[in-house]
GROMACS .gro file of C-alpha atoms in nm:
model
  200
    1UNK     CA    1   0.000   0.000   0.000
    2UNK     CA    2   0.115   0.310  -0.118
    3UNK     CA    3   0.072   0.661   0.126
    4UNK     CA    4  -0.146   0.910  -0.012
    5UNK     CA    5   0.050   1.200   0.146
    6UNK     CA    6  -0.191   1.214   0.408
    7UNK     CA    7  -0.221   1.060   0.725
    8UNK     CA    8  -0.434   0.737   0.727
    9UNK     CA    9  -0.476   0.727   0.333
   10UNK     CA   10  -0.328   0.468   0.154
   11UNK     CA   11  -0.356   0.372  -0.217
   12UNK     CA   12  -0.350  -0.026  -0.294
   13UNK     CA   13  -0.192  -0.058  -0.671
   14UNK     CA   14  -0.263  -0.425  -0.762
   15UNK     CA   15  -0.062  -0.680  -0.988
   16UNK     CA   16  -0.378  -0.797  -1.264
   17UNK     CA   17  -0.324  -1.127  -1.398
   18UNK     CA   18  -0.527  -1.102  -1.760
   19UNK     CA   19  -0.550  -1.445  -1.948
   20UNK     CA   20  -0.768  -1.554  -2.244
   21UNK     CA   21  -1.047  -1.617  -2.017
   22UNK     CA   22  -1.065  -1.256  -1.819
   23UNK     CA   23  -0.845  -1.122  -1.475
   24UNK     CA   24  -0.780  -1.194  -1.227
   25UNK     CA   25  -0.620  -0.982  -0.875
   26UNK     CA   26  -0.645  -0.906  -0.519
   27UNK     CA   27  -0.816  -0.618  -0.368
   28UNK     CA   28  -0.742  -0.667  -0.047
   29UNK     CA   29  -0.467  -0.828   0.169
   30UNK     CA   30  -0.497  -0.840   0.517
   31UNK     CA   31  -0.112  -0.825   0.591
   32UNK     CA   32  -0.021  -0.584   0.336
   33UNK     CA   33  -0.313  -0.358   0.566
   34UNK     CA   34  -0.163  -0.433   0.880
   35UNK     CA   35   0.179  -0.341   0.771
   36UNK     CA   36   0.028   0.008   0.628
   37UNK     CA   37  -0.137   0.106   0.904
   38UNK     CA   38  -0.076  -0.094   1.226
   39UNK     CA   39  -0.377  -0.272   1.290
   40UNK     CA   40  -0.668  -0.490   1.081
   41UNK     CA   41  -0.981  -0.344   0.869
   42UNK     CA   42  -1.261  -0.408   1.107
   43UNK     CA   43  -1.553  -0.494   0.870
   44UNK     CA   44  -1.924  -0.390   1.000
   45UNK     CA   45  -2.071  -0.307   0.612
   46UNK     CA   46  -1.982  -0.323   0.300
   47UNK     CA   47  -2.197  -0.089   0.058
   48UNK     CA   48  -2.235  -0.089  -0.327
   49UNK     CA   49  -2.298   0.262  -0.487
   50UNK     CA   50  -2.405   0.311  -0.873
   51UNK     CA   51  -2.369   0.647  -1.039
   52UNK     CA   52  -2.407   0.788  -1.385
   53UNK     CA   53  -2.161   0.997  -1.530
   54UNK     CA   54  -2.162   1.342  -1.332
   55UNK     CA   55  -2.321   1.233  -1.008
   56UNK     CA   56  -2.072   1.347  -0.715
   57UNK     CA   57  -2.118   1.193  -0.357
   58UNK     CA   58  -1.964   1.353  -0.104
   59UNK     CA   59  -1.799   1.512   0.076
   60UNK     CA   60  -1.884   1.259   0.353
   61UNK     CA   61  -1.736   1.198   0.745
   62UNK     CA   62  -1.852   1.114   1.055
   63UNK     CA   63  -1.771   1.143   1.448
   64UNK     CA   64  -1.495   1.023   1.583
   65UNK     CA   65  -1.500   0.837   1.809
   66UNK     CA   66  -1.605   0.565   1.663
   67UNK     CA   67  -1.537   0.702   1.305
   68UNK     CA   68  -1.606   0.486   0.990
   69UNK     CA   69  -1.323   0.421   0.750
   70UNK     CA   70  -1.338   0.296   0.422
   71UNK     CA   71  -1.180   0.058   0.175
   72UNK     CA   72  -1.293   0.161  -0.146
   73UNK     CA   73  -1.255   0.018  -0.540
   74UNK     CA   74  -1.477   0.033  -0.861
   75UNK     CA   75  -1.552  -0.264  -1.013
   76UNK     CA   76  -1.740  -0.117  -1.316
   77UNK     CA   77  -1.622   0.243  -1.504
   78UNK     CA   78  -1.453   0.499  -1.398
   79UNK     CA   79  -1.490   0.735  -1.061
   80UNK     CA   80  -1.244   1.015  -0.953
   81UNK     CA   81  -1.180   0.940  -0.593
   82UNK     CA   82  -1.098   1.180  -0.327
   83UNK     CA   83  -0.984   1.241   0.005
   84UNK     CA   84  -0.988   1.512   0.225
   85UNK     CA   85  -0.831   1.605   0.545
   86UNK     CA   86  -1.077   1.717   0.799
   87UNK     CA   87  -0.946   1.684   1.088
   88UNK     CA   88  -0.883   2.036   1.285
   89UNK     CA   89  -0.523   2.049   1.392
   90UNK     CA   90  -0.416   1.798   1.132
   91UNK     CA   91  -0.068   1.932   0.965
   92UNK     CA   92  -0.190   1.850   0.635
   93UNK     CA   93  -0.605   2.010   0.744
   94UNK     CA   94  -0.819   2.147   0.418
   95UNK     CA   95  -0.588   1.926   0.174
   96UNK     CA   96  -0.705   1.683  -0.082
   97UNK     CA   97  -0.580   1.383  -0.275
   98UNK     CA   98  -0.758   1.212  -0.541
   99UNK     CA   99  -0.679   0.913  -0.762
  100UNK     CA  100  -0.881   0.734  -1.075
  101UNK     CA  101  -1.026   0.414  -0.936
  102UNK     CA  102  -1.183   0.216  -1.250
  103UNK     CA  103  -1.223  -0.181  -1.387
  104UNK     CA  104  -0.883  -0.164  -1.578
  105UNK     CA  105  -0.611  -0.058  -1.311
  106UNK     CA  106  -0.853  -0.227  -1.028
  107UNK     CA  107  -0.656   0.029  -0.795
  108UNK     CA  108  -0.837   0.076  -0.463
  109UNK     CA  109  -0.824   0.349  -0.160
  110UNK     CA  110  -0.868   0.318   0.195
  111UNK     CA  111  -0.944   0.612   0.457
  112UNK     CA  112  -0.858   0.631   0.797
  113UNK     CA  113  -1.140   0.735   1.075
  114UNK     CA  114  -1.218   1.133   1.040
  115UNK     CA  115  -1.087   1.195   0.675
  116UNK     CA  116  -1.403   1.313   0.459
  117UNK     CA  117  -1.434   1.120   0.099
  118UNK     CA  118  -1.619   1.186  -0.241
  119UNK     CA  119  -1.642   1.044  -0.554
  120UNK     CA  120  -1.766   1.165  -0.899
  121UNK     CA  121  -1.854   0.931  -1.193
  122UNK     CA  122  -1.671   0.982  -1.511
  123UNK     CA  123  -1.886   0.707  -1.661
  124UNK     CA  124  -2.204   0.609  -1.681
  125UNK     CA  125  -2.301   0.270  -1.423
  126UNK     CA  126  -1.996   0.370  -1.284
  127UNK     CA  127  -1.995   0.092  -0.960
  128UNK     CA  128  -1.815   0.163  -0.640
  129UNK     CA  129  -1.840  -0.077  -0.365
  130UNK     CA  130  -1.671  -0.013  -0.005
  131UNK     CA  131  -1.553  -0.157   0.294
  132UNK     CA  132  -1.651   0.022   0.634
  133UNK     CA  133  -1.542  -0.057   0.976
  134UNK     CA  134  -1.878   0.073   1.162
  135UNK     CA  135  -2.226   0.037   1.004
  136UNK     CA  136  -2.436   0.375   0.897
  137UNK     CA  137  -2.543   0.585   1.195
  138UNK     CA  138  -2.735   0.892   1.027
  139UNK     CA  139  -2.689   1.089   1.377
  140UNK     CA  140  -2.337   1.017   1.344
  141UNK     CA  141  -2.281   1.114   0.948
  142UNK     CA  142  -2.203   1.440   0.825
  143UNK     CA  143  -2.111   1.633   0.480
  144UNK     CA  144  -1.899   1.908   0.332
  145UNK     CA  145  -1.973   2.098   0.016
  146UNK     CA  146  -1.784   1.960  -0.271
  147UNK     CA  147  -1.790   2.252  -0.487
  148UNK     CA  148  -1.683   2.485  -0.164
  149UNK     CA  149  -1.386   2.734  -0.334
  150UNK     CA  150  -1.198   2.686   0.022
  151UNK     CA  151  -1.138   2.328  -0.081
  152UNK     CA  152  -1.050   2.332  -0.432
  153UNK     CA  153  -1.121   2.002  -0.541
  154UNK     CA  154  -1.017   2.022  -0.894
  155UNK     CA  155  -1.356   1.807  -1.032
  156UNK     CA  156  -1.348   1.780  -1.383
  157UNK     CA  157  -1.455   2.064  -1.541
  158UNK     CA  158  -1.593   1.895  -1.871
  159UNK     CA  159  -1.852   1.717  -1.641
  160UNK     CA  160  -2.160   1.905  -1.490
  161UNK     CA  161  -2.159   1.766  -1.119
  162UNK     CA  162  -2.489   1.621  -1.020
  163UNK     CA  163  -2.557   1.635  -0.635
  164UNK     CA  164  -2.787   1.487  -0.372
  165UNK     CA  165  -2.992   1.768  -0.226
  166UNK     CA  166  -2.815   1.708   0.076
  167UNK     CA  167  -2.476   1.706  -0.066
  168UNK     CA  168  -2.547   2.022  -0.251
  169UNK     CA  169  -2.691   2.222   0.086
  170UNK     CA  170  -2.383   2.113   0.295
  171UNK     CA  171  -2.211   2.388   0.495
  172UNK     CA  172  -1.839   2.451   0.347
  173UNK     CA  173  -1.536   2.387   0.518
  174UNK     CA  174  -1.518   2.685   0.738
  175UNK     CA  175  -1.926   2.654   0.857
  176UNK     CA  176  -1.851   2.316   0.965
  177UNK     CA  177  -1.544   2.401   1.174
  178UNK     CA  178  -1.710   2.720   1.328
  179UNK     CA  179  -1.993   2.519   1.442
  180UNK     CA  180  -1.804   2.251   1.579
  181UNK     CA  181  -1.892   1.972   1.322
  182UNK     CA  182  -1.564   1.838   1.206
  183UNK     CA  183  -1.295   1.579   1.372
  184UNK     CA  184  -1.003   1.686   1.552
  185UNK     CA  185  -0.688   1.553   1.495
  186UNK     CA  186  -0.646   1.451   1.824
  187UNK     CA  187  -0.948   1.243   1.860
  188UNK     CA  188  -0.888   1.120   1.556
  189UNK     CA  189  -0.486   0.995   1.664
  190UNK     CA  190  -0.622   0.859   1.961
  191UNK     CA  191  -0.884   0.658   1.744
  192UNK     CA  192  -0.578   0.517   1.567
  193UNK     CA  193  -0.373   0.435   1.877
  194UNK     CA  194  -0.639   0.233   2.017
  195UNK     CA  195  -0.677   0.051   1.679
  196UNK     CA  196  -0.344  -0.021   1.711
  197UNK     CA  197  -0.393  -0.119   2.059
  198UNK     CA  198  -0.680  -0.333   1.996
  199UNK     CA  199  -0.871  -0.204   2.207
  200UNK     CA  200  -1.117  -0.076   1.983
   0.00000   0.00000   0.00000
């Protein structure tokens, strides 16, 4: 697994083995995870999301503690993935990384607790399934503005972005950390630690 250049986001770059009768590879490796990040993906859901080209989801978080990371790859078309780091105090707070997840490369991201994610399709049926270590708590889940300026997500600009009505009335970066709505880093290291702990 491959650091994102931010703190609890990793990149996994698979080998694919193509042969006359398809592919074959290997999303997901338990060790290869540990050895990333210190402790094991604690599975509570696993979702399966299907956009057409132009729909953006996200920005999405939730409270930490507990948190809900996410292991994330797109089995059908193309998605821009991105993550962002939410977490007040962070060194690297406000900054994004995205990478092309899609059914060729078979690449796939994971996010640690407290880092917000989005997507946007860049193809029609474009099929994202993820891995989360807590199940959905609506009390617990929160959003950011995708398009907010502060941010800068560079979304394609050949696209026109197609948002949820709650994705597109989210409060931008600086609402949500003058009302108290976003991680801190320090929760969120502590989250970590105890992962790595196992006392979680």
């Amino acid at each position: 697994m491959r650091s994102l250049g931010i703190e609890g986001a990793w990149a996994l770059e698979p080998k694919v083995f193509p042969d006359d009768r398809g592919s074959f590879h290997e999303w997901y490796r338990g060790t290869e995870f540990r050895e990333a990040t210190g402790y094991d993906l604690a599975l509570a859901q696993a979702n399966c999301s299907v956009s057409r080209r132009g729909v953006l989801r996200g920005v999405h978080f939730s409270d930490v503690p507990p948190g809900q990371a996410k292991y994330i790859t797109c089995v059908r078309g193309t998605v821009l993935d991105v993550v962002v780091d939410i977490r007040v105090g962070s060194p690297t707070f406000g900054r994004w990384e995205a990478m092309r997840l899609d059914d060729t490369g078979h690449h796939a991201a994971f996010l640690a607790e407290g880092l917000g994610h989005a997507f946007t399709a860049l193809t029609d049926d474009a099929t994202v399934i993820y891995l989360c270590s807590t199940g959905y708590a609506p009390e617990r889940e929160h959003g950011l503005d995708p398009l907010d300026p502060e941010l800068g997500i560079a979304w394609p600009g050949h696209i026109a972005p197609v948002l949820s009505p709650k994705d597109a009335q989210a409060p931008s970066l600086a609402e949500a950390r003058e009302t108290g709505l976003l991680p801190t880093y320090e929760a969120c290291a502590a989250r970590y630690q105890q992962l790595r702990d196992g006392r979680a």
